[in-house]
Structure formats: structure tokens, C-alpha cells
Amino acid sequence: GCIVFWNEAATRILGYSAEEIMGVDVHQVLAPPQYRDQASKGMLAFATSGTGDIVNQTSHLSALRKDGTEIPIELSVSSLQIGGRWHALGVLRDVSERDQVLAALRESEARFRTLFEDAADGLVIADPATARFIAGNQAMADQLRCRREEIAELGIVDIHPEEELPRVLEDFRRLAALDRGESQDIPV
């Protein structure tokens, strides 16, 4: 379990220089306290076989930086024999920023879903290239007197009066080309 190689990327991510980390038990320094026993047991089993639960796969774990902060990481572990002994080669990636972006995306998606679902107005999401609907909220299904699932089988031409289609399609194309905009008094 002792560290025998450490590169500059590891120093940047975790804060330890190669000189201060060489020979140190990797789990006692980098593993959060609640995982140390399990990690040490895994390393003991690995030492005899070169296999283990995290070998030859990428795991999403936590690691401790030198300053004590815990960060989310991805760890890919491979095994190799050097001098008749098994060694674990770990490639560690700090995924803090990615995890923050994903969390913000999930929050934004949840907010959008709530606004979309709870809107009193009928709303649809349409594909600009095909003028077909991808989804609609319950208010739109109620207005169209159909089931929500059926909205995805419809498009612009299916829900507007024939005599209004040229104007509606022109508005749709205009709005699809903009970042934002509105169209009013569209008969359905």
C-alpha cells in the first residue's frame, strides 16, 4: 500500500510533493477515514492476487487533499508485477468541476420540469427541423383533448386550422431562428 511513484499531476490535484508522499501508505493519507479499513483490506487481498473490486475499472470515489478537503475523484486501477510483487497503478482524476456542472444541470432540469409541468398555459417542445412535437405539458393535452403521450405524435400541421397554417409555420420558422421571441393569437 506504500506509494512508489508520484507525478506532477498528482501534486497539482492532491497537494503533496513526491518527496513528502513517497513510501507513505496511500490509504492512510488519501482515503477519507470512513473508507480506510475497507481500502486497506482490499489492498491486502490485491497483494496476493493482483485482483480486486476496483482493478480494471474506473471508480467514482473521494480522496483527501493535503489541506484536508475531500474531493470527488475517478480512479482507474490496473495491476502489474514488478520484481515478483503486485503493484497497483492508479490514475486519478479530480472530477469536482464536472460534478458541480452536473449538479447544476440536474437542478436546472428539475426547475424547468416543474415550470413546464405546472404551467397553466399549454406548452409544447417542438423540433425546429421537422415542426414535430417532442413533448407537451398536461395543459396542452387538455386543450387538444388528447393524452399527453399523443402530443409526441403530432406536429404544427396537426393542431392548427388549415387556413392559418402559412402564418403559423412562418411564425414557427421565425421563432426557431431566434434565441427568444413570442407569437400571439395562434388558433389551435
C-alpha positions as protocol buffer text, in pm:
chain_id: "A"
residue {
  index: 1
  type: GLY
  ca { x: 0 y: 0 z: 0 }
}
residue {
  index: 2
  type: CYS
  ca { x: 301 y: 234 z: 1 }
}
residue {
  index: 3
  type: ILE
  ca { x: 339 y: 492 z: -273 }
}
residue {
  index: 4
  type: VAL
  ca { x: 638 y: 426 z: -502 }
}
residue {
  index: 5
  type: PHE
  ca { x: 558 y: 670 z: -785 }
}
residue {
  index: 6
  type: TRP
  ca { x: 404 y: 1018 z: -783 }
}
residue {
  index: 7
  type: ASN
  ca { x: 384 y: 1264 z: -1073 }
}
residue {
  index: 8
  type: GLU
  ca { x: 328 y: 1639 z: -1108 }
}
residue {
  index: 9
  type: ALA
  ca { x: -42 y: 1592 z: -1186 }
}
residue {
  index: 10
  type: ALA
  ca { x: -86 y: 1412 z: -853 }
}
residue {
  index: 11
  type: THR
  ca { x: 91 y: 1701 z: -682 }
}
residue {
  index: 12
  type: ARG
  ca { x: -139 y: 1954 z: -851 }
}
residue {
  index: 13
  type: ILE
  ca { x: -455 y: 1762 z: -762 }
}
residue {
  index: 14
  type: LEU
  ca { x: -370 y: 1647 z: -409 }
}
residue {
  index: 15
  type: GLY
  ca { x: -110 y: 1896 z: -288 }
}
residue {
  index: 16
  type: TYR
  ca { x: 166 y: 1655 z: -180 }
}
residue {
  index: 17
  type: SER
  ca { x: 511 y: 1675 z: -337 }
}
residue {
  index: 18
  type: ALA
  ca { x: 673 y: 1349 z: -449 }
}
residue {
  index: 19
  type: GLU
  ca { x: 934 y: 1384 z: -175 }
}
residue {
  index: 20
  type: GLU
  ca { x: 682 y: 1400 z: 109 }
}
residue {
  index: 21
  type: ILE
  ca { x: 449 y: 1125 z: -20 }
}
residue {
  index: 22
  type: MET
  ca { x: 692 y: 852 z: -131 }
}
residue {
  index: 23
  type: GLY
  ca { x: 677 y: 545 z: 92 }
}
residue {
  index: 24
  type: VAL
  ca { x: 358 y: 659 z: 266 }
}
residue {
  index: 25
  type: ASP
  ca { x: 55 y: 424 z: 286 }
}
residue {
  index: 26
  type: VAL
  ca { x: -175 y: 553 z: 14 }
}
residue {
  index: 27
  type: HIS
  ca { x: -495 y: 475 z: 205 }
}
residue {
  index: 28
  type: GLN
  ca { x: -385 y: 634 z: 533 }
}
residue {
  index: 29
  type: VAL
  ca { x: -318 y: 963 z: 356 }
}
residue {
  index: 30
  type: LEU
  ca { x: -562 y: 984 z: 66 }
}
residue {
  index: 31
  type: ALA
  ca { x: -865 y: 777 z: 169 }
}
residue {
  index: 32
  type: PRO
  ca { x: -1130 y: 951 z: 381 }
}
residue {
  index: 33
  type: PRO
  ca { x: -1135 y: 796 z: 732 }
}
residue {
  index: 34
  type: GLN
  ca { x: -1465 y: 612 z: 679 }
}
residue {
  index: 35
  type: TYR
  ca { x: -1312 y: 413 z: 386 }
}
residue {
  index: 36
  type: ARG
  ca { x: -962 y: 340 z: 517 }
}
residue {
  index: 37
  type: ASP
  ca { x: -1027 y: -2 z: 670 }
}
residue {
  index: 38
  type: GLN
  ca { x: -1209 y: -130 z: 362 }
}
residue {
  index: 39
  type: ALA
  ca { x: -940 y: 10 z: 129 }
}
residue {
  index: 40
  type: SER
  ca { x: -658 y: -143 z: 337 }
}
residue {
  index: 41
  type: LYS
  ca { x: -829 y: -484 z: 337 }
}
residue {
  index: 42
  type: GLY
  ca { x: -871 y: -459 z: -39 }
}
residue {
  index: 43
  type: MET
  ca { x: -501 y: -380 z: -77 }
}
residue {
  index: 44
  type: LEU
  ca { x: -402 y: -683 z: 131 }
}
residue {
  index: 45
  type: ALA
  ca { x: -610 y: -911 z: -93 }
}
residue {
  index: 46
  type: PHE
  ca { x: -468 y: -739 z: -401 }
}
residue {
  index: 47
  type: ALA
  ca { x: -110 y: -801 z: -285 }
}
residue {
  index: 48
  type: THR
  ca { x: -157 y: -1178 z: -315 }
}
residue {
  index: 49
  type: SER
  ca { x: -353 y: -1194 z: -644 }
}
residue {
  index: 50
  type: GLY
  ca { x: -325 y: -866 z: -833 }
}
residue {
  index: 51
  type: THR
  ca { x: -706 y: -852 z: -847 }
}
residue {
  index: 52
  type: GLY
  ca { x: -972 y: -672 z: -651 }
}
residue {
  index: 53
  type: ASP
  ca { x: -1303 y: -489 z: -659 }
}
residue {
  index: 54
  type: ILE
  ca { x: -1164 y: -175 z: -820 }
}
residue {
  index: 55
  type: VAL
  ca { x: -900 y: -328 z: -1051 }
}
residue {
  index: 56
  type: ASN
  ca { x: -951 y: -284 z: -1427 }
}
residue {
  index: 57
  type: GLN
  ca { x: -1237 y: -41 z: -1391 }
}
residue {
  index: 58
  type: THR
  ca { x: -1300 y: 325 z: -1321 }
}
residue {
  index: 59
  type: SER
  ca { x: -1450 y: 400 z: -980 }
}
residue {
  index: 60
  type: HIS
  ca { x: -1610 y: 720 z: -853 }
}
residue {
  index: 61
  type: LEU
  ca { x: -1463 y: 778 z: -505 }
}
residue {
  index: 62
  type: SER
  ca { x: -1346 y: 1052 z: -271 }
}
residue {
  index: 63
  type: ALA
  ca { x: -989 y: 1150 z: -185 }
}
residue {
  index: 64
  type: LEU
  ca { x: -835 y: 1379 z: 73 }
}
residue {
  index: 65
  type: ARG
  ca { x: -612 y: 1663 z: -33 }
}
residue {
  index: 66
  type: LYS
  ca { x: -313 y: 1764 z: 177 }
}
residue {
  index: 67
  type: ASP
  ca { x: -517 y: 2053 z: 324 }
}
residue {
  index: 68
  type: GLY
  ca { x: -782 y: 1803 z: 443 }
}
residue {
  index: 69
  type: THR
  ca { x: -1051 y: 1886 z: 188 }
}
residue {
  index: 70
  type: GLU
  ca { x: -1237 y: 1590 z: 44 }
}
residue {
  index: 71
  type: ILE
  ca { x: -1279 y: 1590 z: -334 }
}
residue {
  index: 72
  type: PRO
  ca { x: -1468 y: 1363 z: -572 }
}
residue {
  index: 73
  type: ILE
  ca { x: -1238 y: 1163 z: -798 }
}
residue {
  index: 74
  type: GLU
  ca { x: -1243 y: 899 z: -1065 }
}
residue {
  index: 75
  type: LEU
  ca { x: -984 y: 632 z: -1006 }
}
residue {
  index: 76
  type: SER
  ca { x: -874 y: 380 z: -1267 }
}
residue {
  index: 77
  type: VAL
  ca { x: -663 y: 99 z: -1123 }
}
residue {
  index: 78
  type: SER
  ca { x: -451 y: -152 z: -1313 }
}
residue {
  index: 79
  type: SER
  ca { x: -226 y: -423 z: -1175 }
}
residue {
  index: 80
  type: LEU
  ca { x: 128 y: -507 z: -1275 }
}
residue {
  index: 81
  type: GLN
  ca { x: 407 y: -721 z: -1137 }
}
residue {
  index: 82
  type: ILE
  ca { x: 746 y: -572 z: -1067 }
}
residue {
  index: 83
  type: GLY
  ca { x: 1014 y: -793 z: -917 }
}
residue {
  index: 84
  type: GLY
  ca { x: 763 y: -1070 z: -849 }
}
residue {
  index: 85
  type: ARG
  ca { x: 533 y: -841 z: -644 }
}
residue {
  index: 86
  type: TRP
  ca { x: 196 y: -699 z: -741 }
}
residue {
  index: 87
  type: HIS
  ca { x: 173 y: -323 z: -777 }
}
residue {
  index: 88
  type: ALA
  ca { x: -139 y: -113 z: -829 }
}
residue {
  index: 89
  type: LEU
  ca { x: -115 y: 164 z: -1085 }
}
residue {
  index: 90
  type: GLY
  ca { x: -378 y: 426 z: -1009 }
}
residue {
  index: 91
  type: VAL
  ca { x: -479 y: 705 z: -1245 }
}
residue {
  index: 92
  type: LEU
  ca { x: -672 y: 966 z: -1051 }
}
residue {
  index: 93
  type: ARG
  ca { x: -884 y: 1247 z: -1195 }
}
residue {
  index: 94
  type: ASP
  ca { x: -1034 y: 1534 z: -996 }
}
residue {
  index: 95
  type: VAL
  ca { x: -1398 y: 1547 z: -1107 }
}
residue {
  index: 96
  type: SER
  ca { x: -1504 y: 1831 z: -874 }
}
residue {
  index: 97
  type: GLU
  ca { x: -1581 y: 2074 z: -1154 }
}
residue {
  index: 98
  type: ARG
  ca { x: -1763 y: 1813 z: -1362 }
}
residue {
  index: 99
  type: ASP
  ca { x: -1972 y: 1707 z: -1062 }
}
residue {
  index: 100
  type: GLN
  ca { x: -2063 y: 2071 z: -990 }
}
residue {
  index: 101
  type: VAL
  ca { x: -2167 y: 2125 z: -1352 }
}
residue {
  index: 102
  type: LEU
  ca { x: -2375 y: 1806 z: -1349 }
}
residue {
  index: 103
  type: ALA
  ca { x: -2542 y: 1905 z: -1021 }
}
residue {
  index: 104
  type: ALA
  ca { x: -2625 y: 2249 z: -1162 }
}
residue {
  index: 105
  type: LEU
  ca { x: -2761 y: 2086 z: -1477 }
}
residue {
  index: 106
  type: ARG
  ca { x: -2980 y: 1848 z: -1273 }
}
residue {
  index: 107
  type: GLU
  ca { x: -3109 y: 2141 z: -1067 }
}
residue {
  index: 108
  type: SER
  ca { x: -3181 y: 2344 z: -1379 }
}
residue {
  index: 109
  type: GLU
  ca { x: -3356 y: 2049 z: -1540 }
}
residue {
  index: 110
  type: ALA
  ca { x: -3570 y: 1994 z: -1228 }
}
residue {
  index: 111
  type: ARG
  ca { x: -3664 y: 2364 z: -1223 }
}
residue {
  index: 112
  type: PHE
  ca { x: -3753 y: 2356 z: -1594 }
}
residue {
  index: 113
  type: ARG
  ca { x: -3955 y: 2038 z: -1549 }
}
residue {
  index: 114
  type: THR
  ca { x: -4151 y: 2194 z: -1261 }
}
residue {
  index: 115
  type: LEU
  ca { x: -4220 y: 2512 z: -1457 }
}
residue {
  index: 116
  type: PHE
  ca { x: -4316 y: 2315 z: -1768 }
}
residue {
  index: 117
  type: GLU
  ca { x: -4538 y: 2068 z: -1585 }
}
residue {
  index: 118
  type: ASP
  ca { x: -4713 y: 2318 z: -1360 }
}
residue {
  index: 119
  type: ALA
  ca { x: -4777 y: 2589 z: -1621 }
}
residue {
  index: 120
  type: ALA
  ca { x: -5140 y: 2687 z: -1664 }
}
residue {
  index: 121
  type: ASP
  ca { x: -5074 y: 2753 z: -2033 }
}
residue {
  index: 122
  type: GLY
  ca { x: -5046 y: 2476 z: -2286 }
}
residue {
  index: 123
  type: LEU
  ca { x: -4679 y: 2426 z: -2373 }
}
residue {
  index: 124
  type: VAL
  ca { x: -4508 y: 2210 z: -2632 }
}
residue {
  index: 125
  type: ILE
  ca { x: -4146 y: 2146 z: -2719 }
}
residue {
  index: 126
  type: ALA
  ca { x: -4105 y: 2127 z: -3096 }
}
residue {
  index: 127
  type: ASP
  ca { x: -3823 y: 2015 z: -3323 }
}
residue {
  index: 128
  type: PRO
  ca { x: -3733 y: 2317 z: -3541 }
}
residue {
  index: 129
  type: ALA
  ca { x: -3617 y: 2096 z: -3829 }
}
residue {
  index: 130
  type: THR
  ca { x: -3934 y: 1888 z: -3858 }
}
residue {
  index: 131
  type: ALA
  ca { x: -4201 y: 2107 z: -3693 }
}
residue {
  index: 132
  type: ARG
  ca { x: -4298 y: 1795 z: -3495 }
}
residue {
  index: 133
  type: PHE
  ca { x: -4361 y: 1797 z: -3122 }
}
residue {
  index: 134
  type: ILE
  ca { x: -4123 y: 1626 z: -2882 }
}
residue {
  index: 135
  type: ALA
  ca { x: -4331 y: 1674 z: -2567 }
}
residue {
  index: 136
  type: GLY
  ca { x: -4614 y: 1875 z: -2422 }
}
residue {
  index: 137
  type: ASN
  ca { x: -4749 y: 1952 z: -2079 }
}
residue {
  index: 138
  type: GLN
  ca { x: -5083 y: 1840 z: -1938 }
}
residue {
  index: 139
  type: ALA
  ca { x: -5244 y: 2179 z: -2005 }
}
residue {
  index: 140
  type: MET
  ca { x: -5169 y: 2137 z: -2376 }
}
residue {
  index: 141
  type: ALA
  ca { x: -5303 y: 1782 z: -2373 }
}
residue {
  index: 142
  type: ASP
  ca { x: -5622 y: 1914 z: -2211 }
}
residue {
  index: 143
  type: GLN
  ca { x: -5654 y: 2187 z: -2476 }
}
residue {
  index: 144
  type: LEU
  ca { x: -5603 y: 1936 z: -2757 }
}
residue {
  index: 145
  type: ARG
  ca { x: -5829 y: 1682 z: -2584 }
}
residue {
  index: 146
  type: CYS
  ca { x: -5573 y: 1406 z: -2611 }
}
residue {
  index: 147
  type: ARG
  ca { x: -5343 y: 1207 z: -2385 }
}
residue {
  index: 148
  type: ARG
  ca { x: -5007 y: 1363 z: -2310 }
}
residue {
  index: 149
  type: GLU
  ca { x: -4825 y: 1077 z: -2480 }
}
residue {
  index: 150
  type: GLU
  ca { x: -5011 y: 1154 z: -2803 }
}
residue {
  index: 151
  type: ILE
  ca { x: -4859 y: 1503 z: -2827 }
}
residue {
  index: 152
  type: ALA
  ca { x: -4528 y: 1349 z: -2938 }
}
residue {
  index: 153
  type: GLU
  ca { x: -4712 y: 1200 z: -3237 }
}
residue {
  index: 154
  type: LEU
  ca { x: -4827 y: 1543 z: -3356 }
}
residue {
  index: 155
  type: GLY
  ca { x: -4675 y: 1844 z: -3522 }
}
residue {
  index: 156
  type: ILE
  ca { x: -4761 y: 2202 z: -3620 }
}
residue {
  index: 157
  type: VAL
  ca { x: -4977 y: 2097 z: -3915 }
}
residue {
  index: 158
  type: ASP
  ca { x: -5184 y: 1864 z: -3695 }
}
residue {
  index: 159
  type: ILE
  ca { x: -5312 y: 2119 z: -3444 }
}
residue {
  index: 160
  type: HIS
  ca { x: -5372 y: 2441 z: -3638 }
}
residue {
  index: 161
  type: PRO
  ca { x: -5659 y: 2524 z: -3877 }
}
residue {
  index: 162
  type: GLU
  ca { x: -5557 y: 2477 z: -4240 }
}
residue {
  index: 163
  type: GLU
  ca { x: -5627 y: 2838 z: -4335 }
}
residue {
  index: 164
  type: GLU
  ca { x: -5388 y: 2956 z: -4059 }
}
residue {
  index: 165
  type: LEU
  ca { x: -5102 y: 2717 z: -4140 }
}
residue {
  index: 166
  type: PRO
  ca { x: -4899 y: 2953 z: -4364 }
}
residue {
  index: 167
  type: ARG
  ca { x: -4891 y: 3219 z: -4091 }
}
residue {
  index: 168
  type: VAL
  ca { x: -4830 y: 2967 z: -3812 }
}
residue {
  index: 169
  type: LEU
  ca { x: -4547 y: 2795 z: -3999 }
}
residue {
  index: 170
  type: GLU
  ca { x: -4386 y: 3131 z: -4082 }
}
residue {
  index: 171
  type: ASP
  ca { x: -4406 y: 3230 z: -3714 }
}
residue {
  index: 172
  type: PHE
  ca { x: -4263 y: 2892 z: -3615 }
}
residue {
  index: 173
  type: ARG
  ca { x: -3966 y: 2928 z: -3852 }
}
residue {
  index: 174
  type: ARG
  ca { x: -3907 y: 3286 z: -3734 }
}
residue {
  index: 175
  type: LEU
  ca { x: -3911 y: 3183 z: -3368 }
}
residue {
  index: 176
  type: ALA
  ca { x: -3694 y: 2876 z: -3432 }
}
residue {
  index: 177
  type: ALA
  ca { x: -3423 y: 3106 z: -3573 }
}
residue {
  index: 178
  type: LEU
  ca { x: -3421 y: 3329 z: -3264 }
}
residue {
  index: 179
  type: ASP
  ca { x: -3291 y: 3280 z: -2911 }
}
residue {
  index: 180
  type: ARG
  ca { x: -3624 y: 3405 z: -2779 }
}
residue {
  index: 181
  type: GLY
  ca { x: -3948 y: 3551 z: -2901 }
}
residue {
  index: 182
  type: GLU
  ca { x: -4320 y: 3507 z: -2893 }
}
residue {
  index: 183
  type: SER
  ca { x: -4613 y: 3454 z: -3117 }
}
residue {
  index: 184
  type: GLN
  ca { x: -4962 y: 3560 z: -3017 }
}
residue {
  index: 185
  type: ASP
  ca { x: -5317 y: 3478 z: -3113 }
}
residue {
  index: 186
  type: ILE
  ca { x: -5237 y: 3145 z: -3275 }
}
residue {
  index: 187
  type: PRO
  ca { x: -5554 y: 2936 z: -3316 }
}
residue {
  index: 188
  type: VAL
  ca { x: -5536 y: 2570 z: -3219 }
}
